[in-house]
Amino acid sequence: MPTSDPLLEVAGLSIRIAAGQGNLVDDVGFAVGRGETLCIVGESGCGKSLTGLSLMGLLPTPPAQVAGGSVRFEGRELLGLSQAALGDLRGDRMAMIFQEPMTALNPAFTIGDQIAEGVERHRATGRRAARNRALEMLEKVGIPAAASRLDAYPHQLSGGMRQRAMIAMALANDPQLLIADEPTTALDVTIQAQVLDLIRDLQRDTGTALILITHDLGVVAEVADRVAVMYAGRIVEEGPVGAIFDDPQHPYTIGLIGSLPGLESGRGARLVTIPGMVPAPEAMPQGCRFADRCPFAIPRCAEAPALRALAPGHRVACHRAPLEDNVAAEEAA
Ligand SMILES: Nc1ncnc2c1ncn2[C@@H]1O[C@H](COP(=O)(O)OP(=O)(O)OP(=O)(O)O)[C@@H](O)[C@H]1O
Ligand SMILES: [Mg+2]
């Protein structure tokens, strides 16, 4: 469970798009400590991006709508804050990077102006100091000939360089929390590794906490302190990275980890589809949302299982966990 003084504490977070449909994010809760890395994994459409966006007040509303819950950051409730108050936090105490850098970069302004503007806005500095900070950040993220790139427009940079520029902008004010949603998926494999190493190096230097949303289990194994596994809008398992990989307890997690080809080969390993389909939003079951794909389902799975601790810090939402013990006992009976 949460560290004694978590940086971020999310509880009961629910998000819906349309009335009459099941919540697309349902009763999600987790905590992130200072400097910690939490990876959120799960199949496409399970609600990872909606969760990430909602933490920063960036949900597209409408159509999305927070239906309940709490997001406490540095002890302060963020749900219900005005966009002006959230705007003061974003790019300052917390920042987000995306798969597609043009989500964050404005094509009409130079890289240097965009980074400097964020610095000027959040820090009481003048134009010159802000521009110096922009240069320092471009150097930090490994953009060659940084001084001349200050005056480049986003389209004049390669995809990998644009990604670095977005990271420079996100980290320019030393955020306490960085949310990275598939930050390397659109890049080719060598550049992916470089950008990921860059994020980790900067994180180590600055003590920034990281929420990394990714499909790449190899990356998770390498960078996560803790892992939250989502399925159809819910967290089905959450725990220290070692427990998730070595002792997964939810049948869905077991499927994911079991389907992981050559973890040793590290990056690039991806989630492999488990037979069956994720329930549609208009047909979300009342009970366990994984039950109709689950080889271990029992009648009781018609009731939604609560997330409960199996070991300190390791929580599972499955009636049959611990799975091996229970399956063996039931077979013996
Ligand atoms: N603006 C929107 N309008 C309608 N439905 C949406 C919208 N945004 C997300 N959804 C739906 O909400 C669900 C969760 O979407 P989300 O983008 O959070 O998934 P994800 O886990 O990030 O998936 P991926 O791995 O593909 O990025 C999906 O079923 C998606 O179709
Ligand atoms: Mg997404």
mmCIF file of C-alpha atoms and ligand atoms in Angstrom:
data_model
loop_
_atom_site.group_PDB
_atom_site.id
_atom_site.type_symbol
_atom_site.label_atom_id
_atom_site.label_comp_id
_atom_site.label_asym_id
_atom_site.label_seq_id
_atom_site.Cartn_x
_atom_site.Cartn_y
_atom_site.Cartn_z
ATOM 1 C CA MET A 1 0.000 0.000 0.000
ATOM 2 C CA PRO A 2 0.979 3.661 -0.182
ATOM 3 C CA THR A 3 4.187 4.837 1.347
ATOM 4 C CA SER A 4 3.656 6.959 4.453
ATOM 5 C CA ASP A 5 3.981 10.213 2.548
ATOM 6 C CA PRO A 6 3.064 9.539 -1.066
ATOM 7 C CA LEU A 7 3.593 12.219 -3.661
ATOM 8 C CA LEU A 8 0.450 11.147 -5.476
ATOM 9 C CA GLU A 9 -2.467 9.204 -4.084
ATOM 10 C CA VAL A 10 -5.301 8.156 -6.360
ATOM 11 C CA ALA A 11 -8.409 6.546 -4.876
ATOM 12 C CA GLY A 12 -11.687 5.335 -6.335
ATOM 13 C CA LEU A 13 -11.061 7.107 -9.630
ATOM 14 C CA SER A 14 -13.865 6.466 -12.117
ATOM 15 C CA ILE A 15 -14.248 7.928 -15.592
ATOM 16 C CA ARG A 16 -17.081 7.499 -18.020
ATOM 17 C CA ILE A 17 -17.759 8.672 -21.537
ATOM 18 C CA ALA A 18 -21.472 8.156 -21.919
ATOM 19 C CA ALA A 19 -24.264 7.708 -19.423
ATOM 20 C CA GLY A 20 -25.564 4.149 -19.366
ATOM 21 C CA GLN A 21 -22.187 2.621 -20.147
ATOM 22 C CA GLY A 22 -19.881 0.973 -17.671
ATOM 23 C CA ASN A 23 -17.094 3.192 -16.344
ATOM 24 C CA LEU A 24 -14.115 3.101 -18.709
ATOM 25 C CA VAL A 25 -11.933 3.666 -15.666
ATOM 26 C CA ASP A 26 -13.518 2.083 -12.624
ATOM 27 C CA ASP A 27 -12.533 2.541 -9.003
ATOM 28 C CA VAL A 28 -8.839 2.876 -9.766
ATOM 29 C CA GLY A 29 -6.448 3.555 -6.910
ATOM 30 C CA PHE A 30 -2.681 3.632 -6.494
ATOM 31 C CA ALA A 31 0.014 5.672 -4.853
ATOM 32 C CA VAL A 32 3.346 6.965 -6.105
ATOM 33 C CA GLY A 33 6.132 7.883 -3.715
ATOM 34 C CA ARG A 34 8.719 10.586 -4.342
ATOM 35 C CA GLY A 35 11.247 9.498 -6.923
ATOM 36 C CA GLU A 36 9.387 6.235 -7.518
ATOM 37 C CA THR A 37 8.567 4.700 -10.907
ATOM 38 C CA LEU A 38 5.126 3.177 -11.365
ATOM 39 C CA CYS A 39 4.418 1.433 -14.651
ATOM 40 C CA ILE A 40 0.828 1.039 -15.813
ATOM 41 C CA VAL A 41 0.325 -1.835 -18.244
ATOM 42 C CA GLY A 42 -2.608 -3.496 -19.952
ATOM 43 C CA GLU A 43 -4.128 -4.137 -23.356
ATOM 44 C CA SER A 44 -5.130 -1.389 -25.726
ATOM 45 C CA GLY A 45 -8.303 0.338 -24.590
ATOM 46 C CA CYS A 46 -8.076 -0.668 -20.912
ATOM 47 C CA GLY A 47 -8.055 2.942 -19.718
ATOM 48 C CA LYS A 48 -4.372 3.744 -19.234
ATOM 49 C CA SER A 49 -4.411 7.033 -21.125
ATOM 50 C CA LEU A 50 -7.702 8.181 -19.624
ATOM 51 C CA THR A 51 -6.199 7.534 -16.195
ATOM 52 C CA GLY A 52 -2.989 9.431 -17.016
ATOM 53 C CA LEU A 53 -4.803 12.378 -18.549
ATOM 54 C CA SER A 54 -7.223 12.690 -15.653
ATOM 55 C CA LEU A 55 -4.367 13.094 -13.160
ATOM 56 C CA MET A 56 -3.338 16.297 -14.903
ATOM 57 C CA GLY A 57 -6.823 17.593 -15.638
ATOM 58 C CA LEU A 58 -6.325 16.894 -19.343
ATOM 59 C CA LEU A 59 -9.291 14.608 -20.031
ATOM 60 C CA PRO A 60 -11.273 15.638 -23.085
ATOM 61 C CA THR A 61 -14.454 16.784 -21.283
ATOM 62 C CA PRO A 62 -16.821 16.253 -22.975
ATOM 63 C CA PRO A 63 -17.063 13.446 -23.847
ATOM 64 C CA ALA A 64 -15.110 12.105 -20.878
ATOM 65 C CA GLN A 65 -16.266 12.806 -17.354
ATOM 66 C CA VAL A 66 -14.814 11.994 -13.962
ATOM 67 C CA ALA A 67 -17.567 10.086 -12.195
ATOM 68 C CA GLY A 68 -15.897 9.961 -8.815
ATOM 69 C CA GLY A 69 -12.775 9.485 -6.767
ATOM 70 C CA SER A 70 -9.867 11.464 -5.523
ATOM 71 C CA VAL A 71 -6.455 12.507 -6.859
ATOM 72 C CA ARG A 72 -4.236 13.934 -4.145
ATOM 73 C CA PHE A 73 -0.930 15.428 -5.229
ATOM 74 C CA GLU A 74 1.438 16.768 -2.594
ATOM 75 C CA GLY A 75 -1.446 16.566 -0.158
ATOM 76 C CA ARG A 76 -3.811 18.639 -2.298
ATOM 77 C CA GLU A 77 -6.972 17.393 -4.003
ATOM 78 C CA LEU A 78 -6.769 17.973 -7.747
ATOM 79 C CA LEU A 79 -10.194 16.770 -8.863
ATOM 80 C CA GLY A 80 -12.433 19.778 -9.044
ATOM 81 C CA LEU A 81 -9.607 22.328 -9.302
ATOM 82 C CA SER A 82 -10.156 25.018 -11.900
ATOM 83 C CA GLN A 83 -8.305 24.792 -15.218
ATOM 84 C CA ALA A 84 -6.392 27.905 -14.140
ATOM 85 C CA ALA A 85 -5.150 26.205 -10.969
ATOM 86 C CA LEU A 86 -4.312 23.027 -12.899
ATOM 87 C CA GLY A 87 -2.502 25.128 -15.484
ATOM 88 C CA ASP A 88 -0.302 26.467 -12.705
ATOM 89 C CA LEU A 89 0.654 22.911 -11.730
ATOM 90 C CA ARG A 90 1.127 21.530 -15.226
ATOM 91 C CA GLY A 91 4.588 22.007 -16.609
ATOM 92 C CA ASP A 92 5.701 23.000 -13.141
ATOM 93 C CA ARG A 93 5.090 20.548 -10.279
ATOM 94 C CA MET A 94 3.837 17.885 -12.688
ATOM 95 C CA ALA A 95 4.397 17.347 -16.382
ATOM 96 C CA MET A 96 3.342 14.926 -19.064
ATOM 97 C CA ILE A 97 4.926 13.579 -22.203
ATOM 98 C CA PHE A 98 3.088 11.769 -24.956
ATOM 99 C CA GLN A 99 3.638 9.274 -27.725
ATOM 100 C CA GLU A 100 3.263 12.002 -30.314
ATOM 101 C CA PRO A 101 5.408 15.062 -29.499
ATOM 102 C CA MET A 102 3.236 17.338 -31.616
ATOM 103 C CA THR A 103 0.534 16.858 -28.967
ATOM 104 C CA ALA A 104 2.693 19.030 -26.725
ATOM 105 C CA LEU A 105 4.667 21.168 -29.163
ATOM 106 C CA ASN A 106 3.183 24.070 -31.048
ATOM 107 C CA PRO A 107 4.214 24.003 -34.734
ATOM 108 C CA ALA A 108 4.098 27.802 -34.940
ATOM 109 C CA PHE A 109 6.793 28.574 -32.355
ATOM 110 C CA THR A 110 10.459 27.710 -32.083
ATOM 111 C CA ILE A 111 11.560 25.048 -29.618
ATOM 112 C CA GLY A 112 13.525 27.630 -27.634
ATOM 113 C CA ASP A 113 10.562 29.996 -27.313
ATOM 114 C CA GLN A 114 8.255 27.203 -26.190
ATOM 115 C CA ILE A 115 10.579 25.952 -23.483
ATOM 116 C CA ALA A 116 11.429 29.493 -22.352
ATOM 117 C CA GLU A 117 7.771 30.441 -22.190
ATOM 118 C CA GLY A 118 7.066 27.602 -19.778
ATOM 119 C CA VAL A 119 9.997 28.639 -17.625
ATOM 120 C CA GLU A 120 8.949 32.290 -17.583
ATOM 121 C CA ARG A 121 5.397 31.390 -16.764
ATOM 122 C CA HIS A 122 6.187 29.205 -13.760
ATOM 123 C CA ARG A 123 9.346 30.755 -12.412
ATOM 124 C CA ALA A 124 9.857 34.394 -11.628
ATOM 125 C CA THR A 125 12.603 34.762 -14.185
ATOM 126 C CA GLY A 126 13.208 37.168 -17.013
ATOM 127 C CA ARG A 127 13.391 36.374 -20.688
ATOM 128 C CA ARG A 128 17.151 35.944 -20.784
ATOM 129 C CA ALA A 129 17.297 33.523 -17.850
ATOM 130 C CA ALA A 130 14.428 31.541 -19.327
ATOM 131 C CA ARG A 131 16.216 31.279 -22.651
ATOM 132 C CA ASN A 132 19.372 30.140 -20.877
ATOM 133 C CA ARG A 133 17.360 27.483 -19.118
ATOM 134 C CA ALA A 134 15.925 26.360 -22.468
ATOM 135 C CA LEU A 135 19.432 26.013 -23.842
ATOM 136 C CA GLU A 136 20.572 24.111 -20.763
ATOM 137 C CA MET A 137 17.624 21.724 -21.156
ATOM 138 C CA LEU A 138 18.281 21.110 -24.848
ATOM 139 C CA GLU A 139 21.872 20.253 -23.968
ATOM 140 C CA LYS A 140 20.698 18.009 -21.145
ATOM 141 C CA VAL A 141 18.437 15.988 -23.415
ATOM 142 C CA GLY A 142 21.279 15.484 -25.867
ATOM 143 C CA ILE A 143 20.205 17.661 -28.763
ATOM 144 C CA PRO A 144 23.359 18.356 -30.782
ATOM 145 C CA ALA A 145 24.210 21.979 -31.607
ATOM 146 C CA ALA A 146 21.643 22.986 -29.003
ATOM 147 C CA ALA A 147 22.316 26.716 -29.349
ATOM 148 C CA SER A 148 21.273 26.724 -32.985
ATOM 149 C CA ARG A 149 18.310 24.384 -32.338
ATOM 150 C CA LEU A 150 16.789 26.934 -29.977
ATOM 151 C CA ASP A 151 15.549 28.740 -33.064
ATOM 152 C CA ALA A 152 14.350 25.637 -34.898
ATOM 153 C CA TYR A 153 10.651 24.963 -35.429
ATOM 154 C CA PRO A 154 9.365 21.511 -34.462
ATOM 155 C CA HIS A 155 9.031 20.386 -38.090
ATOM 156 C CA GLN A 156 12.723 21.040 -38.638
ATOM 157 C CA LEU A 157 13.629 18.298 -36.139
ATOM 158 C CA SER A 158 13.557 14.513 -36.590
ATOM 159 C CA GLY A 159 10.999 12.482 -34.628
ATOM 160 C CA GLY A 160 13.583 11.469 -32.025
ATOM 161 C CA MET A 161 14.789 15.069 -31.626
ATOM 162 C CA ARG A 162 11.207 16.320 -31.284
ATOM 163 C CA GLN A 163 10.681 13.756 -28.539
ATOM 164 C CA ARG A 164 13.796 15.048 -26.788
ATOM 165 C CA ALA A 165 12.556 18.631 -27.143
ATOM 166 C CA MET A 166 9.226 17.676 -25.572
ATOM 167 C CA ILE A 167 11.080 16.012 -22.684
ATOM 168 C CA ALA A 168 13.217 19.150 -22.282
ATOM 169 C CA MET A 169 10.062 21.239 -22.079
ATOM 170 C CA ALA A 170 8.386 18.863 -19.612
ATOM 171 C CA LEU A 171 11.384 18.779 -17.287
ATOM 172 C CA ALA A 172 12.450 22.425 -17.538
ATOM 173 C CA ASN A 173 10.870 23.365 -14.208
ATOM 174 C CA ASP A 174 12.007 20.234 -12.322
ATOM 175 C CA PRO A 175 8.590 18.613 -11.852
ATOM 176 C CA GLN A 176 8.022 16.307 -8.910
ATOM 177 C CA LEU A 177 5.979 13.982 -11.108
ATOM 178 C CA LEU A 178 6.367 13.099 -14.771
ATOM 179 C CA ILE A 179 3.619 11.145 -16.509
ATOM 180 C CA ALA A 180 4.856 9.510 -19.704
ATOM 181 C CA ASP A 181 2.225 7.888 -21.915
ATOM 182 C CA GLU A 182 3.912 5.500 -24.380
ATOM 183 C CA PRO A 183 6.705 8.039 -24.821
ATOM 184 C CA THR A 184 8.786 5.888 -27.150
ATOM 185 C CA THR A 185 6.239 3.814 -29.068
ATOM 186 C CA ALA A 186 6.339 5.965 -32.203
ATOM 187 C CA LEU A 187 10.140 5.905 -32.436
ATOM 188 C CA ASP A 188 12.339 3.293 -34.037
ATOM 189 C CA VAL A 189 13.932 0.768 -31.728
ATOM 190 C CA THR A 190 17.410 2.272 -31.273
ATOM 191 C CA ILE A 191 15.970 5.730 -30.664
ATOM 192 C CA GLN A 192 13.432 4.210 -28.248
ATOM 193 C CA ALA A 193 16.252 2.880 -26.091
ATOM 194 C CA GLN A 194 18.069 6.227 -26.157
ATOM 195 C CA VAL A 195 14.987 8.224 -25.200
ATOM 196 C CA LEU A 196 14.126 5.812 -22.412
ATOM 197 C CA ASP A 197 17.669 5.942 -21.042
ATOM 198 C CA LEU A 198 17.465 9.716 -21.188
ATOM 199 C CA ILE A 199 14.242 9.795 -19.154
ATOM 200 C CA ARG A 200 15.788 7.489 -16.560
ATOM 201 C CA ASP A 201 19.013 9.477 -16.300
ATOM 202 C CA LEU A 202 17.132 12.738 -15.840
ATOM 203 C CA GLN A 203 14.863 11.074 -13.317
ATOM 204 C CA ARG A 204 17.834 9.826 -11.328
ATOM 205 C CA ASP A 205 19.457 13.268 -11.366
ATOM 206 C CA THR A 206 16.380 15.154 -10.267
ATOM 207 C CA GLY A 207 14.487 12.636 -8.106
ATOM 208 C CA THR A 208 11.348 13.063 -10.201
ATOM 209 C CA ALA A 209 8.704 10.389 -9.743
ATOM 210 C CA LEU A 210 7.582 8.721 -12.960
ATOM 211 C CA ILE A 211 4.330 7.152 -14.069
ATOM 212 C CA LEU A 212 5.186 5.270 -17.228
ATOM 213 C CA ILE A 213 2.337 3.955 -19.345
ATOM 214 C CA THR A 214 3.632 1.297 -21.701
ATOM 215 C CA HIS A 215 2.864 -1.868 -23.645
ATOM 216 C CA ASP A 216 6.459 -2.941 -23.411
ATOM 217 C CA LEU A 217 6.954 -5.475 -20.617
ATOM 218 C CA GLY A 218 10.691 -5.528 -21.227
ATOM 219 C CA VAL A 219 10.788 -1.835 -20.373
ATOM 220 C CA VAL A 220 8.612 -2.455 -17.319
ATOM 221 C CA ALA A 221 10.968 -5.129 -16.021
ATOM 222 C CA GLU A 222 13.863 -2.759 -16.470
ATOM 223 C CA VAL A 223 12.541 0.513 -15.039
ATOM 224 C CA ALA A 224 9.567 -0.080 -12.727
ATOM 225 C CA ASP A 225 9.620 -0.025 -8.951
ATOM 226 C CA ARG A 226 5.941 -0.900 -8.902
ATOM 227 C CA VAL A 227 3.529 -2.122 -11.559
ATOM 228 C CA ALA A 228 -0.224 -1.640 -11.903
ATOM 229 C CA VAL A 229 -1.924 -4.046 -14.301
ATOM 230 C CA MET A 230 -5.188 -2.772 -15.761
ATOM 231 C CA TYR A 231 -7.908 -4.780 -17.420
ATOM 232 C CA ALA A 232 -11.084 -3.251 -18.861
ATOM 233 C CA GLY A 233 -10.809 -0.116 -16.757
ATOM 234 C CA ARG A 234 -9.852 -1.699 -13.456
ATOM 235 C CA ILE A 235 -6.594 -2.406 -11.709
ATOM 236 C CA VAL A 236 -6.526 -6.189 -11.379
ATOM 237 C CA GLU A 237 -3.119 -6.460 -9.751
ATOM 238 C CA GLU A 238 -0.594 -4.051 -8.330
ATOM 239 C CA GLY A 239 2.688 -4.600 -6.600
ATOM 240 C CA PRO A 240 6.459 -4.409 -6.580
ATOM 241 C CA VAL A 241 7.949 -5.248 -9.972
ATOM 242 C CA GLY A 242 9.592 -8.409 -8.606
ATOM 243 C CA ALA A 243 6.291 -9.784 -7.314
ATOM 244 C CA ILE A 244 4.455 -9.001 -10.551
ATOM 245 C CA PHE A 245 7.004 -10.820 -12.712
ATOM 246 C CA ASP A 246 8.011 -13.645 -10.363
ATOM 247 C CA ASP A 247 4.765 -14.303 -8.539
ATOM 248 C CA PRO A 248 1.861 -12.917 -10.574
ATOM 249 C CA GLN A 249 -1.463 -13.817 -8.974
ATOM 250 C CA HIS A 250 -4.219 -12.522 -11.231
ATOM 251 C CA PRO A 251 -5.000 -14.896 -14.110
ATOM 252 C CA TYR A 252 -4.765 -11.937 -16.484
ATOM 253 C CA THR A 253 -1.305 -10.982 -15.237
ATOM 254 C CA ILE A 254 -0.252 -14.610 -15.408
ATOM 255 C CA GLY A 255 -1.389 -14.613 -19.031
ATOM 256 C CA LEU A 256 0.566 -11.467 -19.800
ATOM 257 C CA ILE A 257 3.753 -12.568 -18.115
ATOM 258 C CA GLY A 258 3.432 -16.090 -19.476
ATOM 259 C CA SER A 259 3.083 -14.691 -22.951
ATOM 260 C CA LEU A 260 6.204 -12.604 -22.624
ATOM 261 C CA PRO A 261 8.671 -13.808 -25.226
ATOM 262 C CA GLY A 262 12.289 -13.785 -24.038
ATOM 263 C CA LEU A 263 12.286 -11.253 -21.230
ATOM 264 C CA GLU A 264 16.098 -11.504 -21.225
ATOM 265 C CA SER A 265 16.097 -9.870 -24.614
ATOM 266 C CA GLY A 266 14.599 -6.909 -22.798
ATOM 267 C CA ARG A 267 13.091 -4.033 -24.668
ATOM 268 C CA GLY A 268 10.696 -4.651 -27.460
ATOM 269 C CA ALA A 269 8.827 -7.514 -25.827
ATOM 270 C CA ARG A 270 5.132 -6.742 -26.160
ATOM 271 C CA LEU A 271 1.877 -7.870 -24.689
ATOM 272 C CA VAL A 272 0.503 -10.849 -26.529
ATOM 273 C CA THR A 273 -3.235 -11.172 -26.831
ATOM 274 C CA ILE A 274 -5.004 -13.644 -24.575
ATOM 275 C CA PRO A 275 -7.855 -15.523 -26.356
ATOM 276 C CA GLY A 276 -11.226 -13.789 -26.148
ATOM 277 C CA MET A 277 -12.212 -10.159 -26.131
ATOM 278 C CA VAL A 278 -12.346 -7.277 -23.715
ATOM 279 C CA PRO A 279 -15.992 -6.527 -22.853
ATOM 280 C CA ALA A 280 -17.485 -3.559 -24.713
ATOM 281 C CA PRO A 281 -18.245 -0.451 -22.631
ATOM 282 C CA GLU A 282 -21.984 -0.982 -23.070
ATOM 283 C CA ALA A 283 -21.706 -4.601 -21.957
ATOM 284 C CA MET A 284 -19.430 -4.420 -18.920
ATOM 285 C CA PRO A 285 -20.240 -7.329 -16.619
ATOM 286 C CA GLN A 286 -21.218 -6.523 -13.024
ATOM 287 C CA GLY A 287 -18.727 -9.040 -11.706
ATOM 288 C CA CYS A 288 -15.107 -9.671 -12.609
ATOM 289 C CA ARG A 289 -14.529 -8.115 -16.026
ATOM 290 C CA PHE A 290 -12.014 -10.824 -16.954
ATOM 291 C CA ALA A 291 -14.236 -13.776 -16.002
ATOM 292 C CA ASP A 292 -15.365 -14.781 -19.487
ATOM 293 C CA ARG A 293 -11.749 -15.106 -20.648
ATOM 294 C CA CYS A 294 -10.496 -16.646 -17.449
ATOM 295 C CA PRO A 295 -9.579 -20.340 -17.333
ATOM 296 C CA PHE A 296 -10.041 -20.283 -13.541
ATOM 297 C CA ALA A 297 -13.454 -18.603 -13.364
ATOM 298 C CA ILE A 298 -15.975 -19.939 -10.808
ATOM 299 C CA PRO A 299 -19.605 -18.905 -10.175
ATOM 300 C CA ARG A 300 -18.498 -16.444 -7.504
ATOM 301 C CA CYS A 301 -16.748 -14.380 -10.196
ATOM 302 C CA ALA A 302 -20.188 -12.943 -10.986
ATOM 303 C CA GLU A 303 -19.447 -10.734 -7.949
ATOM 304 C CA ALA A 304 -16.769 -8.117 -8.548
ATOM 305 C CA PRO A 305 -13.646 -9.055 -6.578
ATOM 306 C CA ALA A 306 -12.105 -6.300 -4.440
ATOM 307 C CA LEU A 307 -8.402 -5.523 -4.642
ATOM 308 C CA ARG A 308 -6.934 -7.124 -1.547
ATOM 309 C CA ALA A 309 -3.424 -7.480 -0.226
ATOM 310 C CA LEU A 310 -1.865 -10.928 -0.569
ATOM 311 C CA ALA A 311 1.500 -9.759 0.680
ATOM 312 C CA PRO A 312 2.672 -6.340 1.847
ATOM 313 C CA GLY A 313 2.264 -3.972 -1.091
ATOM 314 C CA HIS A 314 0.996 -6.698 -3.439
ATOM 315 C CA ARG A 315 -2.721 -6.419 -4.191
ATOM 316 C CA VAL A 316 -4.874 -8.633 -6.375
ATOM 317 C CA ALA A 317 -8.519 -8.442 -7.447
ATOM 318 C CA CYS A 318 -9.315 -12.136 -7.827
ATOM 319 C CA HIS A 319 -11.503 -14.408 -5.707
ATOM 320 C CA ARG A 320 -9.182 -17.316 -6.423
ATOM 321 C CA ALA A 321 -5.913 -15.746 -5.329
ATOM 322 C CA PRO A 322 -3.558 -17.149 -4.139
ATOM 323 C CA LEU A 323 -4.262 -19.171 -7.203
ATOM 324 C CA GLU A 324 -1.961 -22.163 -6.841
ATOM 325 C CA ASP A 325 -2.981 -22.887 -3.243
ATOM 326 C CA ASN A 326 -6.665 -22.506 -3.957
ATOM 327 C CA VAL A 327 -6.683 -24.561 -7.136
ATOM 328 C CA ALA A 328 -4.772 -27.349 -5.376
ATOM 329 C CA ALA A 329 -7.130 -27.264 -2.350
ATOM 330 C CA GLU A 330 -10.219 -27.288 -4.544
ATOM 331 C CA GLU A 331 -8.889 -30.193 -6.595
ATOM 332 C CA ALA A 332 -8.137 -32.169 -3.430
ATOM 333 C CA ALA A 333 -11.635 -31.547 -2.032
HETATM 334 N N1 LIG B 1 -12.563 10.754 -26.479
HETATM 335 C C1 LIG B 1 -13.103 9.536 -26.387
HETATM 336 N N2 LIG B 1 -14.345 9.273 -26.837
HETATM 337 C C2 LIG B 1 -14.896 8.038 -26.751
HETATM 338 N N3 LIG B 1 -14.283 6.989 -26.194
HETATM 339 C C3 LIG B 1 -13.040 7.167 -25.730
HETATM 340 C C4 LIG B 1 -12.372 8.432 -25.788
HETATM 341 N N4 LIG B 1 -11.143 8.306 -25.239
HETATM 342 C C5 LIG B 1 -11.049 7.013 -24.862
HETATM 343 N N5 LIG B 1 -12.179 6.332 -25.143
HETATM 344 C C6 LIG B 1 -12.434 4.914 -24.850
HETATM 345 O O1 LIG B 1 -12.046 4.669 -23.508
HETATM 346 C C7 LIG B 1 -11.390 3.415 -23.377
HETATM 347 C C8 LIG B 1 -10.042 3.607 -22.736
HETATM 348 O O2 LIG B 1 -9.245 4.395 -23.603
HETATM 349 P P1 LIG B 1 -7.707 4.726 -23.287
HETATM 350 O O3 LIG B 1 -7.287 5.659 -24.363
HETATM 351 O O4 LIG B 1 -7.562 5.180 -21.889
HETATM 352 O O5 LIG B 1 -7.032 3.297 -23.481
HETATM 353 P P2 LIG B 1 -5.481 2.899 -23.396
HETATM 354 O O6 LIG B 1 -5.369 1.865 -22.328
HETATM 355 O O7 LIG B 1 -4.650 4.117 -23.257
HETATM 356 O O8 LIG B 1 -5.237 2.209 -24.808
HETATM 357 P P3 LIG B 1 -3.951 2.237 -25.781
HETATM 358 O O9 LIG B 1 -3.017 1.215 -25.209
HETATM 359 O O10 LIG B 1 -4.506 1.836 -27.101
HETATM 360 O O11 LIG B 1 -3.379 3.624 -25.770
HETATM 361 C C9 LIG B 1 -11.356 2.819 -24.764
HETATM 362 O O12 LIG B 1 -12.427 1.915 -24.868
HETATM 363 C C10 LIG B 1 -11.555 4.003 -25.674
HETATM 364 O O13 LIG B 1 -12.187 3.602 -26.860
HETATM 365 MG MG MG B 2 -3.294 5.071 -24.480
#
